[in-house]
Coordinates of C-alpha atoms and ligand atoms in Angstrom, one line a residue:
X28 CA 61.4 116.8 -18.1
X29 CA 63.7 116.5 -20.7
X30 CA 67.0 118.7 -21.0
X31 CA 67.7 120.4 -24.4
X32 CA 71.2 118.3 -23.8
X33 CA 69.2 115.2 -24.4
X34 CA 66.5 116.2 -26.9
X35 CA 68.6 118.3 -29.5
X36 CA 72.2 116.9 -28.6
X37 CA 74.4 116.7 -31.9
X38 CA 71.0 116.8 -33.9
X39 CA 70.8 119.0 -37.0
X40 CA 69.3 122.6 -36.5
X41 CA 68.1 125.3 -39.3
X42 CA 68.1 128.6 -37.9
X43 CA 67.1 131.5 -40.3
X44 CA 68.3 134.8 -39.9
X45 CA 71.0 133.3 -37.8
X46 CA 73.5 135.7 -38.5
X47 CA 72.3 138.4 -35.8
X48 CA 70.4 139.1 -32.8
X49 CA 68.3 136.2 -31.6
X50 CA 69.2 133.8 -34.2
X51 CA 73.1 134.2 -33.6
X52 CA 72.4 133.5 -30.0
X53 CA 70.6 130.3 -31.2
X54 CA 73.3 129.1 -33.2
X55 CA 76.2 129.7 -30.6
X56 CA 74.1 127.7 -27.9
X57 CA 72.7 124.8 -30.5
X58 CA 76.4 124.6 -32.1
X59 CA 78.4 125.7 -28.8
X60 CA 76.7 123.8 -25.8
X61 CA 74.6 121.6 -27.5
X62 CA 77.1 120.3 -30.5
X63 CA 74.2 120.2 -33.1
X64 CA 75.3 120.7 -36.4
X65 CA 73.3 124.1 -37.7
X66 CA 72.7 125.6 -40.5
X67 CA 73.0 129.1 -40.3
X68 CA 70.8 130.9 -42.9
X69 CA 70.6 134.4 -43.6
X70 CA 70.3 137.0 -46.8
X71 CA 73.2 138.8 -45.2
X72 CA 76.1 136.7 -46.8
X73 CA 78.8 139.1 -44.6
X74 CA 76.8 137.9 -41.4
X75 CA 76.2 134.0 -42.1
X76 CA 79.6 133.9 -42.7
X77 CA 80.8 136.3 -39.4
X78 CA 78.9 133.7 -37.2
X79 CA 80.2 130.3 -39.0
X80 CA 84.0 131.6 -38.6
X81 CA 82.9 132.4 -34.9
X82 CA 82.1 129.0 -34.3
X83 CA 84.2 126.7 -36.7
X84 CA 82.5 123.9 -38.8
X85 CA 79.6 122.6 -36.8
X86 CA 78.3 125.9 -38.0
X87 CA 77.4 125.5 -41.9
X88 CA 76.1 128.9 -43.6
X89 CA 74.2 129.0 -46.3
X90 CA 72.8 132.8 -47.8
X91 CA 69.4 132.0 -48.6
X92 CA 66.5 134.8 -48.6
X93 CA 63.5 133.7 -46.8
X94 CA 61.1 135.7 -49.0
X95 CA 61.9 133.7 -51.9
X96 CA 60.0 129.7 -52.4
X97 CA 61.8 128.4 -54.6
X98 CA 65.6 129.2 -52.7
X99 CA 64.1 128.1 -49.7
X100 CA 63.1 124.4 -51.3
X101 CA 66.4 124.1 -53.0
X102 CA 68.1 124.7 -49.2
X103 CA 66.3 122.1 -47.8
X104 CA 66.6 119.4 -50.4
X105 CA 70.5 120.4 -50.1
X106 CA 70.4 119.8 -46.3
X107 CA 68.5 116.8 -46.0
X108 CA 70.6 115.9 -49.0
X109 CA 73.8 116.3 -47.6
X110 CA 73.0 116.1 -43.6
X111 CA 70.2 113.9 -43.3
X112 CA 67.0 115.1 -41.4
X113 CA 65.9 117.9 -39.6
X114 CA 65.8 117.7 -35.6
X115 CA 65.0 121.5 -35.0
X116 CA 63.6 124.0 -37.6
X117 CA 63.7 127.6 -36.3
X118 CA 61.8 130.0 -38.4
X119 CA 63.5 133.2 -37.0
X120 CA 64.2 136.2 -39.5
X121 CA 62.1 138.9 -38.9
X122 CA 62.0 142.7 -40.1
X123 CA 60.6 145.4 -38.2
X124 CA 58.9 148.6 -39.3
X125 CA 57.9 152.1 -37.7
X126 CA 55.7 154.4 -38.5
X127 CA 51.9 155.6 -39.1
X128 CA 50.2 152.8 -40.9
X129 CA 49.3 155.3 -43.7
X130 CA 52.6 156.8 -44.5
X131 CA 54.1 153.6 -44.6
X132 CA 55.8 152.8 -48.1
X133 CA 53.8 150.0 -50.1
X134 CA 57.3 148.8 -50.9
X135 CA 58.4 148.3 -46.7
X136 CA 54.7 146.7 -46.3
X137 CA 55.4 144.1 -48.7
X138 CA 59.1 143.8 -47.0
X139 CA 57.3 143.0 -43.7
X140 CA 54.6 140.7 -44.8
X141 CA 57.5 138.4 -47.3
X142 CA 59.8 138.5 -44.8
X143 CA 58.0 138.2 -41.3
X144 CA 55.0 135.9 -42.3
X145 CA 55.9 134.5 -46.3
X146 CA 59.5 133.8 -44.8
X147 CA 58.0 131.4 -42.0
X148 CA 55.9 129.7 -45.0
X149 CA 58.2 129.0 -47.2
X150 CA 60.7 127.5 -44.0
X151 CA 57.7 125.1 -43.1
X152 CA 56.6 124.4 -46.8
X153 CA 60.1 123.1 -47.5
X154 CA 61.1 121.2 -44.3
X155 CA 57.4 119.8 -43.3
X156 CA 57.9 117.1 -45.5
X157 CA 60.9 115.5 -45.1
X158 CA 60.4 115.9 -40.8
X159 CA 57.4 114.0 -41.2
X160 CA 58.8 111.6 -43.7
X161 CA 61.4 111.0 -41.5
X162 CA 59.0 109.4 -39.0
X163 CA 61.5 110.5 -35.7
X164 CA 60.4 113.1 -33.4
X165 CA 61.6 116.9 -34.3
X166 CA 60.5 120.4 -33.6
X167 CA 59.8 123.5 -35.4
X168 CA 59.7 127.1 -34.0
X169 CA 58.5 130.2 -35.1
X170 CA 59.0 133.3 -34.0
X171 CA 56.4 135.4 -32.7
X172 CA 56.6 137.8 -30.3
X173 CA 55.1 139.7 -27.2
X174 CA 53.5 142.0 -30.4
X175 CA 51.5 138.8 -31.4
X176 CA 49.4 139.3 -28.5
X177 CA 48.9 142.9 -28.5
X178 CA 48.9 146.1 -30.2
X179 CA 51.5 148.8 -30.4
X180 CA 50.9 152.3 -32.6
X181 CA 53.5 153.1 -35.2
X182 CA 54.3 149.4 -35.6
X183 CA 51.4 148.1 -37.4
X184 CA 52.5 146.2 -40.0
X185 CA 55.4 144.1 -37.8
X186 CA 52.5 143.6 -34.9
X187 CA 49.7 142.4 -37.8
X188 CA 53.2 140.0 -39.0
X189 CA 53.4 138.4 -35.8
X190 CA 49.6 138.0 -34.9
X191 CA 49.9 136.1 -38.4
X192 CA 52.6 133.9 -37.2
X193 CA 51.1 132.8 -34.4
X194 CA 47.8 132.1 -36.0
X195 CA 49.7 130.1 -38.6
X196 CA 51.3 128.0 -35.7
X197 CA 48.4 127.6 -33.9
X198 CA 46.5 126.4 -37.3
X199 CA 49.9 124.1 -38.0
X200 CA 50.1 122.7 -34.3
X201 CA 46.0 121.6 -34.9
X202 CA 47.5 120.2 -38.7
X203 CA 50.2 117.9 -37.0
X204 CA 48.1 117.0 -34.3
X205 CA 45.4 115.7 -36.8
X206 CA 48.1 113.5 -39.0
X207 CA 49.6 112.1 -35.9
X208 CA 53.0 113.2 -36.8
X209 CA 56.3 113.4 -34.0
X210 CA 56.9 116.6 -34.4
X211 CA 56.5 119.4 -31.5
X212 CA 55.5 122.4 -33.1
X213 CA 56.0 126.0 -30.6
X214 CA 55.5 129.7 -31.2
X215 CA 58.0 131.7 -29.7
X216 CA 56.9 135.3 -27.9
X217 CA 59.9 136.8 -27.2
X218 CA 59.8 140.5 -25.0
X219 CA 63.2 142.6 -25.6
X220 CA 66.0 140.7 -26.4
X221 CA 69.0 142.4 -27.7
X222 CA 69.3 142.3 -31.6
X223 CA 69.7 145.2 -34.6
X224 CA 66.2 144.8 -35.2
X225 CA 65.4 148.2 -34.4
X226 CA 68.2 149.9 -36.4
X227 CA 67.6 147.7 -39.3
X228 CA 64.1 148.3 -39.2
X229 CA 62.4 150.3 -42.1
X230 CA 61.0 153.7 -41.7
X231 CA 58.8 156.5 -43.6
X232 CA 59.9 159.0 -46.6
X233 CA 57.0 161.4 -46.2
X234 CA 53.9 162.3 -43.6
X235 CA 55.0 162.4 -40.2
X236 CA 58.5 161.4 -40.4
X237 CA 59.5 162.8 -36.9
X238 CA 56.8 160.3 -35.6
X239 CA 58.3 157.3 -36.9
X240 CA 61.9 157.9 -36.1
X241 CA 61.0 159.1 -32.2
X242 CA 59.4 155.5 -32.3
X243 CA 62.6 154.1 -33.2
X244 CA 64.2 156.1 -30.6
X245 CA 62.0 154.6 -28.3
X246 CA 62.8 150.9 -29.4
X247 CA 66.3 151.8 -29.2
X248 CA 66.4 153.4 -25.7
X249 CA 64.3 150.8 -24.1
X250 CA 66.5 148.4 -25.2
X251 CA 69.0 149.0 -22.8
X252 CA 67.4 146.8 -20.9
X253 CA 67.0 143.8 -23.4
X254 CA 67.8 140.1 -22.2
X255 CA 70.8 139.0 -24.2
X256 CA 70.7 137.1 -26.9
X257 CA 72.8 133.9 -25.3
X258 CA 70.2 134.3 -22.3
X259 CA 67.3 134.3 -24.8
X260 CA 68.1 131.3 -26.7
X261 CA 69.4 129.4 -23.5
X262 CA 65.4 129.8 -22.6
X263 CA 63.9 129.2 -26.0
X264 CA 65.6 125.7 -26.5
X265 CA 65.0 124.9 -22.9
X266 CA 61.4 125.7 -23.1
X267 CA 60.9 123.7 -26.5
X268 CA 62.9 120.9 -25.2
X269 CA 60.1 120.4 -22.9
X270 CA 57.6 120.9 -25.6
X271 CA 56.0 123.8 -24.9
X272 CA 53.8 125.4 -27.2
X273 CA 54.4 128.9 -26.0
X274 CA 57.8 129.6 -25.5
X275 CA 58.6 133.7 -24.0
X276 CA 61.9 134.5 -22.6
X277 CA 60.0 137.0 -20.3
X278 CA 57.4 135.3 -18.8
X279 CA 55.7 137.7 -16.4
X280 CA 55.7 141.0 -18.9
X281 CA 54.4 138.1 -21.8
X282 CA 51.7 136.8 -19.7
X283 CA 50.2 139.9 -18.4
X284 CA 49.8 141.1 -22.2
X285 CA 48.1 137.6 -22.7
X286 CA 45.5 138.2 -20.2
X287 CA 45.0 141.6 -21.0
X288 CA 44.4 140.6 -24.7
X289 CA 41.9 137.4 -23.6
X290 CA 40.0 140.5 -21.6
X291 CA 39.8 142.7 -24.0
X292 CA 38.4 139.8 -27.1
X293 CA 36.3 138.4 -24.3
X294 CA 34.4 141.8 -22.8
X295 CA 34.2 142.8 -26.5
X296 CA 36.5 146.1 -25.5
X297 CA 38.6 148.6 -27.8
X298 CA 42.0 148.7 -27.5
X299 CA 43.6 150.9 -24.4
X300 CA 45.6 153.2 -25.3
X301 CA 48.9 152.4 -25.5
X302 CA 51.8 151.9 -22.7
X303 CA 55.0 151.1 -23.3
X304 CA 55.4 147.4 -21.3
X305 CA 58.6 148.1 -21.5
X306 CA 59.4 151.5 -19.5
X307 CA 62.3 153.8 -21.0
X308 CA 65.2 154.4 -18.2
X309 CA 64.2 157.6 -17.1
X310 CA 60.1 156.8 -16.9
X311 CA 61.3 153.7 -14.9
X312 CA 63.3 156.6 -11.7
Ligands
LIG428 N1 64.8 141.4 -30.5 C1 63.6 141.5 -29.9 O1 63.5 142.1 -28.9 C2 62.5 140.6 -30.5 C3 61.3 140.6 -29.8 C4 60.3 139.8 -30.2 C5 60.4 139.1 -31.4 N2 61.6 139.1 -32.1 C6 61.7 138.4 -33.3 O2 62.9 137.6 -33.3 C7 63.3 137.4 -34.6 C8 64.8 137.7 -34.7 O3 64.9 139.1 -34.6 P1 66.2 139.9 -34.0 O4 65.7 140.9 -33.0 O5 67.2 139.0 -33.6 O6 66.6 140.7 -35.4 P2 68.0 141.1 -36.0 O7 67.7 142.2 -36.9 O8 69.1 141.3 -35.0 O9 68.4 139.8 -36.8 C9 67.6 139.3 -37.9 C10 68.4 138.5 -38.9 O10 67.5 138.1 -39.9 C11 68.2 138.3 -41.2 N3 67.2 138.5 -42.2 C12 66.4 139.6 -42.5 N4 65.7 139.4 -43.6 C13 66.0 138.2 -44.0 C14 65.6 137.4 -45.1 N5 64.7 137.9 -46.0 N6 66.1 136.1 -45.3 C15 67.0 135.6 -44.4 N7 67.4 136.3 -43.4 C16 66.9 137.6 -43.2 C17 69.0 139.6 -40.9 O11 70.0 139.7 -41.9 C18 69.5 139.4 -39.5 O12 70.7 138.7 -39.5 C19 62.4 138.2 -35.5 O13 61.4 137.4 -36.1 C20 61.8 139.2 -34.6 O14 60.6 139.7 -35.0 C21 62.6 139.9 -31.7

């Protein structure tokens, strides 16, 4: 099998949402152990720019907003421009939401859905074409996560996001298998890996409020026991160097959620109630 050392080694990678969380620890391993050359893109100008200094000038950021086309298509004609093509595209900002689906605002719903599944669009409806034009093998990932095969109360409109990523790289791994293209297309299923998603993420204004924000609470106490970001991304391009289509930095918790969801579509059963598969500190004594 071969090592990410040889597949990606001094390539050029675009990592979105690269200035925190997952995404940072993608750029320090791609830049720092693997000497690609990435492009660190995130809406947060103060955080593309924290992780460039952080790792001097293989590190090239760019403040680009994933929810909008048009800035997206003008990054990548910029990079191929200046850089040359793409080795490894990583579709990676994400948004997360709490909250009863009907109290959530209209305006955080439509945060989720550009950010979360329009974002990951517009990253392949830019890049595609010059990867395949390129004619040389490369890879694009998107991130899912263990809520794309599951469900989870008060996050319904992050877990719907990332069911929809992973149907749209499921549909574009079928796509680039039919044109005969070089390119290794994965979806990435991530358990808890430690990030800001959780504060960051959006909550309610009205209905149950208290709801919402003990859900939060929940997310961030559990996360104590989140995989590190360096550790995360250490798997991720490991696994994708290999070409896997499924790439999850926890493999046992990941799993068991996908056979419980293939027994649930295939015995035509409702949804169990919901249990935390990741237990808080104190349900876990
Ligand atoms: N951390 C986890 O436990 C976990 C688990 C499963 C999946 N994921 C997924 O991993 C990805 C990264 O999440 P994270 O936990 O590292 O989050 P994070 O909040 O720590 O980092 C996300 C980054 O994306 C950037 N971003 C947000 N909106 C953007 C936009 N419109 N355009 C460009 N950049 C934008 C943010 O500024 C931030 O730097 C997300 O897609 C998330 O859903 C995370």
């Amino acid at each position: 099998m071969p090592t990410a050392q040889e597949v990606f080694g001094g390539g050029l990678a675009v990592v979105t949402g690269a200035g925190a969380g997952i995404g940072a620890g993608l750029t320090r391993h791609l830049a720092g152990d693997l000497a690609m050359t990435v492009i660190a893109v995130d809406v947060d100008a103060q955080a593309a720019h924290r992780i460039a200094d952080e790792l001097g000038e293989r590190v090239v950021p760019r403040v680009v907003d994933v929810r909008d086309p048009d800035a997206v298509d003008r990054l990548a004609c910029q990079v191929e421009e200046e850089f040359g093509p793409v080795r490894l595209l990583i579709n990676n900002a994400g948004v997360e939401q709490f909250g009863y689906l009907w109290d959530v605002p209209p305006l955080n719903w439509q945060r989720v859905v550009d950010v979360n599944i329009s974002g990951v669009f517009h990253g392949i409806r830019a890049f595609l074409p010059g990867m395949i034009a390129a004619g040389r093998r490369s890879h694009v990932l998107s991130l899912a996560s263990i809520g794309a095969v599951t469900s989870v109360p008060l996050q319904a409109p992050y877990i719907m996001s990332k069911h929809a990523v992973l149907a749209m790289t499921e549909c574009l791994y079928q796509e680039i298998a039919e044109i005969g293209a070089d390119i290794a297309v994965s979806a990435v299923l991530p358990g808890l890996v430690e990030s800001n998603i959780f504060s960051a993420a959006g909550g309610v204004e009205s209905g149950d409020v208290a709801a919402a924000e003990a859900q939060r609470k929940r997310m961030l106490a559990v996360r104590e026991q989140a995989m590190s970001a360096d550790e995360a991304a250490e798997n991720i391009v490991a696994q994708a160097a290999r070409g896997e289509f499924y790439i999850v930095t926890h493999p046992e918790v990941v799993h068991a959620a996908m056979s419980a969801r293939a027994d649930q579509l295939a015995n035509h059963r409702a949804p169990a109630p919901h249990r935390s598969r990741f237990a808080a500190p104190e349900q876990s004594r």
